[in-house]
Coordinates of C-alpha atoms in Angstrom, one line a residue:
M1475 CA 81.1 108.9 177.3
S1476 CA 78.0 108.4 175.3
Q1477 CA 78.9 111.4 173.1
L1478 CA 82.2 109.8 172.3
I1479 CA 80.6 106.5 171.3
F1480 CA 78.1 108.4 169.1
V1481 CA 80.8 110.4 167.4
G1482 CA 82.8 107.2 166.8
V1483 CA 79.8 105.5 165.2
L1484 CA 79.2 108.4 162.9
L1485 CA 82.8 108.4 161.8
Y1486 CA 82.8 104.6 161.1
A1487 CA 79.6 104.9 159.1
G1488 CA 81.1 107.7 157.1
V1489 CA 84.1 105.6 156.2
C1490 CA 81.9 102.7 155.2
A1491 CA 79.8 104.9 153.0
G1492 CA 82.8 106.3 151.3
K1493 CA 84.3 103.0 150.1
E1494 CA 81.3 100.9 149.1
R1495 CA 79.9 101.2 145.5
L1496 CA 76.7 99.8 144.2
E1497 CA 75.7 99.0 140.6
L1498 CA 72.2 98.0 139.3
T1499 CA 71.4 96.5 136.0
S1500 CA 68.5 94.7 134.3
D1501 CA 67.9 92.3 131.4
G1502 CA 65.1 94.5 130.0
P1503 CA 63.3 95.7 128.0
V1504 CA 60.5 93.2 128.7
V1505 CA 57.2 92.2 127.3
L1506 CA 54.1 92.3 129.4
D1507 CA 53.6 89.0 131.2
A1508 CA 57.3 88.1 130.7
P1509 CA 59.7 88.2 133.7
I1510 CA 62.5 90.7 134.1
T1511 CA 65.5 90.3 136.4
F1512 CA 67.4 93.1 138.1
T1513 CA 70.9 92.5 139.4
G1514 CA 72.6 94.5 142.2
S1515 CA 76.4 94.3 142.8
L1516 CA 78.0 95.8 145.9
Y1517 CA 81.7 96.5 145.7
N1518 CA 84.2 97.0 148.5
A1519 CA 81.8 95.4 151.0
D1520 CA 83.0 94.5 154.5
P1521 CA 82.7 90.7 154.9
D1522 CA 82.2 91.0 158.6
A1523 CA 79.4 93.6 158.3
Y1524 CA 75.7 93.1 157.9
Y1525 CA 73.7 94.7 155.0
R1526 CA 70.1 95.2 154.1
W1527 CA 69.0 95.3 150.4
R1528 CA 65.8 97.0 149.6
W1529 CA 64.2 96.9 146.1
Y1530 CA 61.2 98.9 144.8
D1531 CA 59.9 100.3 141.6
D1532 CA 57.6 103.2 140.7
A1533 CA 54.8 101.1 139.2
S1534 CA 51.4 100.9 140.6
P1535 CA 51.0 98.5 142.3
E1536 CA 54.6 98.6 143.4
H1537 CA 57.0 95.7 143.3
S1538 CA 59.3 95.6 146.3
N1539 CA 61.6 93.3 148.2
T1540 CA 63.9 93.4 151.2
T1541 CA 66.7 91.0 152.3
E1542 CA 69.3 91.1 155.0
I1543 CA 72.6 89.4 154.4
D1544 CA 76.2 89.6 155.5
G1545 CA 79.0 91.2 153.6
T1546 CA 80.2 88.0 152.0
V1547 CA 77.2 88.1 149.6
T1548 CA 77.8 91.0 147.2
V1549 CA 75.4 90.2 144.3
Q1550 CA 71.6 90.0 144.6
N1551 CA 68.9 89.4 142.0
F1552 CA 65.3 90.6 142.0
T1553 CA 62.9 89.1 139.3
V1554 CA 59.4 90.6 138.7
T1555 CA 56.6 90.3 136.2
Y1556 CA 54.3 92.9 134.9
P1557 CA 51.0 91.2 134.0
S1558 CA 49.1 92.6 131.0
S1559 CA 45.9 92.4 133.0
I1560 CA 47.2 95.0 135.5
Y1561 CA 50.0 97.0 133.8
D1562 CA 50.4 98.7 130.5
E1563 CA 53.5 99.5 128.5
Y1564 CA 55.6 102.2 130.1
T1565 CA 59.1 103.1 131.1
Y1566 CA 59.5 102.3 134.8
T1567 CA 62.4 102.8 137.3
M1568 CA 63.7 100.2 139.7
K1569 CA 65.6 101.5 142.8
L1570 CA 67.9 99.6 145.2
I1571 CA 69.2 100.9 148.5
V1572 CA 71.7 99.1 150.6
F1573 CA 71.7 99.8 154.4
Y1574 CA 74.5 99.2 156.9
K1575 CA 73.7 98.0 160.3
I1576 CA 75.1 100.1 163.2
L1577 CA 74.2 98.4 166.5
Y1578 CA 70.4 98.3 166.2
Y1579 CA 70.0 101.0 163.6
W1580 CA 70.1 100.6 159.7
E1581 CA 72.0 103.4 158.2
P1582 CA 71.5 104.0 154.3
L1583 CA 74.9 103.3 152.8
V1584 CA 74.6 103.4 148.9
S1585 CA 71.9 103.4 146.4
A1586 CA 71.3 103.0 142.6
Q1587 CA 68.5 102.9 140.1
V1588 CA 67.9 101.8 136.6
R1589 CA 65.2 102.6 134.0
F1590 CA 63.6 99.9 131.8
R1591 CA 60.8 99.6 129.3
V1592 CA 57.8 97.3 129.4
S1593 CA 56.3 96.8 126.0
R1594 CA 53.0 95.4 124.7
S1595 CA 54.7 94.1 121.5
L1596 CA 57.1 91.3 121.0
L1597 CA 60.7 92.5 121.3
G1598 CA 63.7 91.6 119.2
S1599 CA 65.4 92.4 116.0
L1600 CA 65.5 91.4 112.4
A1601 CA 69.0 90.2 111.2
V1602 CA 70.0 89.6 107.6
R1603 CA 72.9 87.1 107.2
Q1604 CA 74.7 85.9 104.1
N1605 CA 77.1 83.0 104.1
G1606 CA 76.8 83.0 107.9
T1607 CA 78.0 86.6 108.2
Q1608 CA 76.0 89.7 109.2
T1609 CA 77.2 92.9 107.7
E1610 CA 75.8 96.4 108.5
N1611 CA 76.8 99.9 107.6
M1612 CA 77.0 102.9 109.9
E1613 CA 73.2 103.5 109.5
G1614 CA 72.4 100.0 110.7
E1615 CA 71.4 98.8 107.2
S1616 CA 72.2 95.3 106.2
V1617 CA 74.6 94.9 103.3
V1618 CA 74.4 91.8 101.0
D1619 CA 75.5 90.9 97.6
S1620 CA 73.2 90.5 94.6
V1621 CA 74.3 87.0 93.8
N1622 CA 74.0 84.8 96.9
N1623 CA 71.0 83.8 99.0
A1624 CA 70.4 85.9 102.1
E1625 CA 68.7 84.5 105.3
M1626 CA 66.5 86.8 107.3
V1627 CA 66.1 85.8 110.9
I1628 CA 64.1 87.2 113.8
N1629 CA 66.0 87.2 117.1
F1630 CA 63.6 87.7 120.0
H1631 CA 64.8 89.5 123.1
D1632 CA 63.7 86.7 125.5
P1633 CA 66.2 86.0 128.2
H1634 CA 63.7 84.0 130.2
Q1635 CA 62.5 81.9 127.3
F1636 CA 59.0 83.4 127.5
M1637 CA 58.2 82.7 123.8
K1638 CA 58.4 79.0 124.5
K1639 CA 55.1 79.3 126.3
A1640 CA 53.3 80.4 123.1
L1641 CA 51.0 77.7 121.7
K1642 CA 51.2 79.0 118.2
I1643 CA 53.6 81.4 116.4
R1644 CA 53.4 82.6 112.8
Y1645 CA 55.7 84.8 110.7
W1646 CA 54.7 86.9 107.6
W1647 CA 57.3 88.3 105.3
V1648 CA 56.9 91.4 103.1
I1649 CA 59.8 92.5 100.9
D1650 CA 59.5 95.8 98.9
E1651 CA 55.8 95.8 99.5
I1652 CA 55.4 92.3 98.1
N1653 CA 53.9 89.7 100.5
Y1654 CA 55.8 86.4 100.3
G1655 CA 53.5 84.5 102.7
Q1656 CA 54.0 83.0 106.1
T1657 CA 56.4 80.6 107.7
N1658 CA 56.3 78.6 110.9
E1659 CA 60.0 79.4 111.7
P1660 CA 61.5 82.8 112.4
R1661 CA 63.6 82.8 109.2
F1662 CA 63.1 83.4 105.5
N1663 CA 65.5 83.1 102.5
Y1664 CA 65.6 85.5 99.7
T1665 CA 68.1 86.7 97.0
F1666 CA 68.3 90.5 96.5
S1667 CA 69.2 90.2 92.9
T1668 CA 68.6 93.8 92.1
P1669 CA 71.4 96.1 93.4
G1670 CA 69.9 98.9 95.5
K1671 CA 68.0 99.6 98.6
H1672 CA 65.3 97.2 99.8
Q1673 CA 62.9 97.0 102.8
V1674 CA 62.0 93.9 104.7
I1675 CA 59.0 93.8 107.1
A1676 CA 58.2 90.8 109.2
T1677 CA 55.1 90.5 111.3
V1678 CA 54.9 88.0 114.1
T1679 CA 51.8 86.8 116.0
A1680 CA 52.0 84.6 119.1
D1681 CA 49.0 83.0 120.7
F1682 CA 49.5 82.1 124.3
N1683 CA 45.9 80.8 124.9
S1684 CA 45.0 78.8 121.8
S1685 CA 46.7 76.8 119.1
S1686 CA 43.7 76.8 116.7
R1687 CA 43.1 80.5 116.4
E1688 CA 43.7 82.1 113.0
L1689 CA 46.7 84.4 113.4
A1690 CA 46.8 86.1 110.0
P1691 CA 47.4 89.9 110.5
G1692 CA 44.4 90.7 108.4
H1693 CA 42.2 88.5 110.6
L1694 CA 43.5 90.2 113.7
K1695 CA 43.0 93.7 112.3
G1696 CA 39.6 93.9 113.8
Q1697 CA 40.8 93.0 117.3
Q1698 CA 43.6 95.6 116.9
E1699 CA 41.1 98.3 116.2
M1700 CA 39.1 97.2 119.2
G1701 CA 42.2 98.0 121.3
H1702 CA 45.2 96.4 122.8
L1703 CA 43.3 95.4 125.9
K1704 CA 41.2 93.0 123.8
L1705 CA 44.3 91.4 122.3
R1706 CA 45.8 91.0 125.8
E1707 CA 42.5 89.6 126.9
I1708 CA 42.6 86.8 124.3
G1709 CA 46.3 86.2 125.0
V1710 CA 47.7 87.2 121.6
K1711 CA 50.9 89.2 121.2
M1712 CA 52.2 90.8 118.0
G1713 CA 55.5 92.1 116.9
L1714 CA 56.6 94.1 113.9
F1715 CA 60.2 93.9 112.7
Q1716 CA 61.7 95.7 109.8
K1717 CA 65.1 96.1 108.2
N1718 CA 66.6 98.1 105.3
V1719 CA 68.8 96.0 103.1
I1720 CA 71.4 97.3 100.7
S1721 CA 72.2 95.0 97.8
K1722 CA 75.4 95.4 96.0
A1723 CA 76.9 93.7 92.9
P1724 CA 80.2 91.8 93.7
I1725 CA 83.4 92.7 92.0
T1726 CA 83.8 91.3 88.5
N1727 CA 85.9 91.8 85.4
V1728 CA 89.0 92.9 87.2
T1729 CA 91.5 94.2 84.6
I1730 CA 95.1 95.3 85.1
L1731 CA 96.6 97.1 82.2
G1732 CA 100.1 98.3 81.7
E1733 CA 103.6 97.1 80.7
K1734 CA 104.7 94.3 83.0
N1735 CA 108.2 93.9 81.3
I1736 CA 110.1 97.2 81.5
K1737 CA 113.6 98.4 81.2
K1738 CA 115.7 99.3 84.2
G1739 CA 115.2 102.9 85.1
Q1740 CA 111.5 103.0 84.1
L1741 CA 108.6 103.4 86.4
I1742 CA 106.1 100.6 87.0
D1743 CA 102.8 102.1 85.8
L1744 CA 99.8 99.8 86.0
N1745 CA 96.0 100.6 86.0
L1746 CA 93.3 98.5 87.6
S1747 CA 89.6 98.7 86.7
C1748 CA 86.7 96.5 87.6
D1749 CA 82.9 96.2 87.6
G1750 CA 80.5 96.0 90.6
T1751 CA 78.9 98.3 93.1
G1752 CA 81.1 100.9 94.9
P1753 CA 82.5 102.4 96.9
W1754 CA 85.7 100.4 96.5
G1755 CA 88.8 100.0 98.7
F1756 CA 92.2 99.4 97.1
C1757 CA 95.7 98.6 98.3
W1758 CA 98.8 96.7 97.1
Y1759 CA 102.1 95.7 98.5
Q1760 CA 105.1 93.6 97.5
V1761 CA 105.2 89.9 98.4
G1762 CA 107.9 87.3 98.0
K1763 CA 108.6 85.1 95.0
G1764 CA 106.3 82.1 94.7
Y1765 CA 103.7 83.7 97.0
N1766 CA 100.4 81.8 97.3
I1767 CA 97.2 83.7 98.1
T1768 CA 95.5 82.5 101.3
G1769 CA 92.4 84.6 101.2
N1770 CA 93.1 86.1 104.6
E1771 CA 95.2 89.0 103.3
T1772 CA 94.0 92.5 104.3
C1773 CA 95.0 96.0 103.7
D1774 CA 97.0 96.8 106.8
D1775 CA 98.5 99.9 105.4
A1776 CA 96.8 103.0 104.0
I1777 CA 93.8 102.0 101.8
Q1778 CA 92.5 104.1 98.9
T1779 CA 88.7 104.5 98.6
S1780 CA 86.9 105.7 95.5
N1781 CA 83.4 105.6 94.0
D1782 CA 85.0 104.5 90.8
C1783 CA 86.9 101.3 90.3
D1784 CA 89.9 102.9 88.7
F1785 CA 93.2 102.7 90.6
S1786 CA 96.9 103.2 89.6
I1787 CA 100.0 101.3 90.7
I1788 CA 103.1 103.4 90.3
R1789 CA 106.4 102.3 91.7
Y1790 CA 110.1 102.6 91.0
Y1791 CA 112.6 99.8 91.6
R1792 CA 116.3 100.5 91.3
N1793 CA 117.5 96.9 90.6
S1794 CA 116.7 94.6 87.8
D1795 CA 114.6 91.7 89.0
T1796 CA 111.0 90.2 89.0
Y1797 CA 108.8 91.7 91.6
N1798 CA 105.5 90.2 92.8
L1799 CA 102.8 92.8 93.7
L1800 CA 99.7 91.6 95.7
V1801 CA 96.7 93.7 94.6
I1802 CA 93.6 93.8 96.8
V1803 CA 90.4 95.5 95.7
S1804 CA 87.1 95.2 97.7
N1805 CA 83.7 96.5 98.2
D1806 CA 81.2 95.8 101.0
V1807 CA 80.3 92.4 99.7
S1808 CA 83.3 90.9 98.0
S1809 CA 87.1 91.2 97.4
H1810 CA 89.5 90.3 94.7
L1811 CA 93.1 89.3 95.4
Q1812 CA 95.7 88.9 92.6
V1813 CA 99.5 88.7 92.3
V1814 CA 100.9 90.7 89.5
A1815 CA 104.5 89.8 88.4
V1816 CA 106.5 92.7 87.0
T1817 CA 109.9 92.1 85.4
I1818 CA 112.6 94.8 85.2
Y1819 CA 115.4 93.8 82.8
Q1820 CA 118.8 95.2 82.2
V1821 CA 119.4 96.7 78.7
A1822 CA 122.8 95.9 77.0
K1823 CA 124.9 99.0 76.5
Q1824 CA 125.2 100.1 72.9
M1825 CA 127.5 102.7 71.4
P1826 CA 125.6 105.9 70.5
L1827 CA 124.8 106.2 66.9
S1828 CA 126.7 109.4 66.6
I1829 CA 129.9 107.7 67.5
V1830 CA 129.5 105.4 64.4
I1831 CA 128.0 108.0 62.0
I1832 CA 130.5 110.8 62.6
P1833 CA 133.7 108.8 61.9
V1834 CA 132.2 107.1 58.8
T1835 CA 131.1 110.4 57.5
A1836 CA 134.5 112.0 58.2
A1837 CA 136.2 109.1 56.4
I1838 CA 134.0 109.3 53.4
A1839 CA 134.6 113.1 53.2
A1840 CA 138.3 112.6 53.5
I1841 CA 138.3 110.1 50.7
I1842 CA 136.2 112.5 48.5
L1843 CA 138.6 115.3 49.3
L1844 CA 141.6 113.1 48.5
F1845 CA 140.3 112.0 45.2
S1846 CA 139.2 115.6 44.4
G1847 CA 142.7 116.8 45.3
I1848 CA 144.3 114.2 43.0
G1849 CA 141.9 115.2 40.2
V1850 CA 142.7 118.9 40.6
Y1851 CA 146.4 118.1 40.7
A1852 CA 146.3 116.0 37.6
N1853 CA 144.3 118.7 35.8
F1854 CA 146.8 121.3 36.9
R1855 CA 149.7 119.3 35.6
S1856 CA 148.0 118.7 32.3
N1857 CA 147.3 122.4 31.8
L1858 CA 151.0 123.2 32.8
A1859 CA 152.4 120.8 30.1
V1860 CA 150.3 122.4 27.4
E1861 CA 151.4 125.8 28.4
V1862 CA 155.1 124.8 28.1
A1863 CA 154.5 123.3 24.7
D1864 CA 152.9 126.5 23.5
F1865 CA 155.9 128.6 24.4
D1866 CA 158.5 126.2 23.1
F1867 CA 158.2 127.1 19.3
N1868 CA 161.6 129.0 19.2
A1869 CA 163.6 126.2 20.6
A1870 CA 167.2 126.1 19.3
E1871 CA 168.8 123.1 17.9
E1872 CA 170.4 120.7 20.2
E1873 CA 173.9 121.9 19.4
E1874 CA 173.1 125.5 19.9
L1875 CA 171.6 124.8 23.3
Q1876 CA 174.7 123.0 24.5
Y1877 CA 176.5 124.4 27.5
K1878 CA 179.2 127.0 26.8
T1879 CA 181.6 128.9 28.9
F1880 CA 181.9 132.7 29.1
W1881 CA 185.0 132.8 26.9
E1882 CA 183.4 130.6 24.3
R1883 CA 180.4 132.8 24.1
L1884 CA 182.6 135.9 24.0
R1885 CA 184.6 134.4 21.1
E1886 CA 181.4 133.6 19.2
S1887 CA 180.1 137.1 19.7
F1888 CA 183.3 138.6 18.2
V1889 CA 183.1 136.3 15.2
A1890 CA 179.5 137.2 14.7
A1891 CA 180.3 140.9 14.9
F1892 CA 182.9 140.7 12.2
T1893 CA 180.8 138.6 9.8
S1894 CA 177.5 140.3 10.2
G1895 CA 178.1 142.9 7.5
D1896 CA 178.7 140.3 4.7
D1897 CA 175.4 138.7 5.2
S1898 CA 173.2 141.8 5.5
E1899 CA 171.7 141.6 2.1
S1900 CA 170.9 137.9 2.1
E1901 CA 169.4 138.3 5.6
G1902 CA 167.0 140.9 4.4
S1903 CA 165.9 139.0 1.4
S1904 CA 165.2 135.8 3.1
V1905 CA 163.7 136.9 6.5
S1906 CA 160.7 134.5 6.2
G1907 CA 162.9 131.5 5.8
R1908 CA 165.3 132.1 8.7
R1909 CA 165.2 131.1 12.3
S1910 CA 166.9 133.3 14.9
V1911 CA 168.2 132.2 18.2
Q1912 CA 168.5 134.7 20.9
I1913 CA 171.8 134.4 22.8
P1914 CA 171.5 134.7 26.6
G1915 CA 173.0 137.9 27.8
S1916 CA 172.3 139.8 24.6
G1917 CA 170.3 142.3 26.5
G1918 CA 167.2 141.8 24.5
H1919 CA 168.3 144.1 21.6
A1920 CA 166.7 143.4 18.3
G1921 CA 169.9 143.1 16.3
S1922 CA 171.5 140.6 18.5
G1923 CA 171.5 137.1 17.2
I1924 CA 173.0 134.9 14.5
G1925 CA 171.2 134.7 11.2
Y1926 CA 171.2 131.8 9.0
G1927 CA 170.2 131.9 5.3
S1928 CA 167.8 129.5 4.0
I1929 CA 169.0 126.8 1.6
T1930 CA 167.5 127.2 -1.8

């Protein structure tokens, strides 16, 4: 019977150990003499069970604590202090074990541990803000513009307000190896007017024992050389904070060149250039007519980046209209937003020049050819009339050229035949004074014809 009870207890403990989960965190790192708090959180605890929480670290002397509570309390804190008179800076480990009570026996259930650093120096960071905004690059360097004032602030890591116990705190500021003196507040204003890389070093001294001691770093140098134990002995803590700052010139002289009134069918082709410190980011997109810039516009789509501020805007629109293009160009310290209106207009259709030139040229050629033809024809007729006149020197008298019938011509031929012998002599003596008329149908013989004597 006892064996069954023992087996049942082991099984129940194993189930409990399998479902509970423990997390341990701290608010460290911490400065010597300042408190640090550890927080344990138990998940999936049984509200009806009873648990023991045991804390301990690996310091010497050890810090430890043990509490026994029911399962309704799942979060426990443990706060300790590492006095500078006993401890030195080191990376310690805090451990937490939660036990589960089985009858009269505490069985280890879950455990956790966390490492933390205890430092001699004041802890915190140096932040550089401009216009209330802190900007850093991937390397952790602060980025500011070269125009506006920048505020440098020391933020102490002090979750328990330990620094309020200091009787006197002083801050010394060195920028690019130039000492700008001390302040009573953990902030300093400066304008990084020269673009480029700068280094800021802030030295802090806090006196927890005296308010009249001189806290200048040079004055404390002797104590530092004597050792940190002496500084801890007089109750002075020091901290050194530094930050690299990148100063950049904001965007200026933004110029957008290109034709903003184009014909339908042409491409929008604009070019943007600017001055400042790169790299630059660029994007643009179409907005509605009458759009007002709010200053909250961002490049949600793909953004172009370049080390040179030289970007192109190329787009084709099919329809004739006025299009508003919102252009955004930015660098790490400024941005420029501008709406560019581009008008695409419809060109009135015109007849091609060839359609006008070819008909006019053809008409002129036709007129020239017409007048040339008339001239040639007139000249031809003139030459034809002269030629007829030249061959009309043997023309017969009007009565001889009158129309006659065949029988009339036959009768005249007989008459001429019978009378030709009588006139032979007179014909021969007066050849130069006669005119002969050739009778059609005479056959072209030389003797054919009627001769008439000249009148003397």
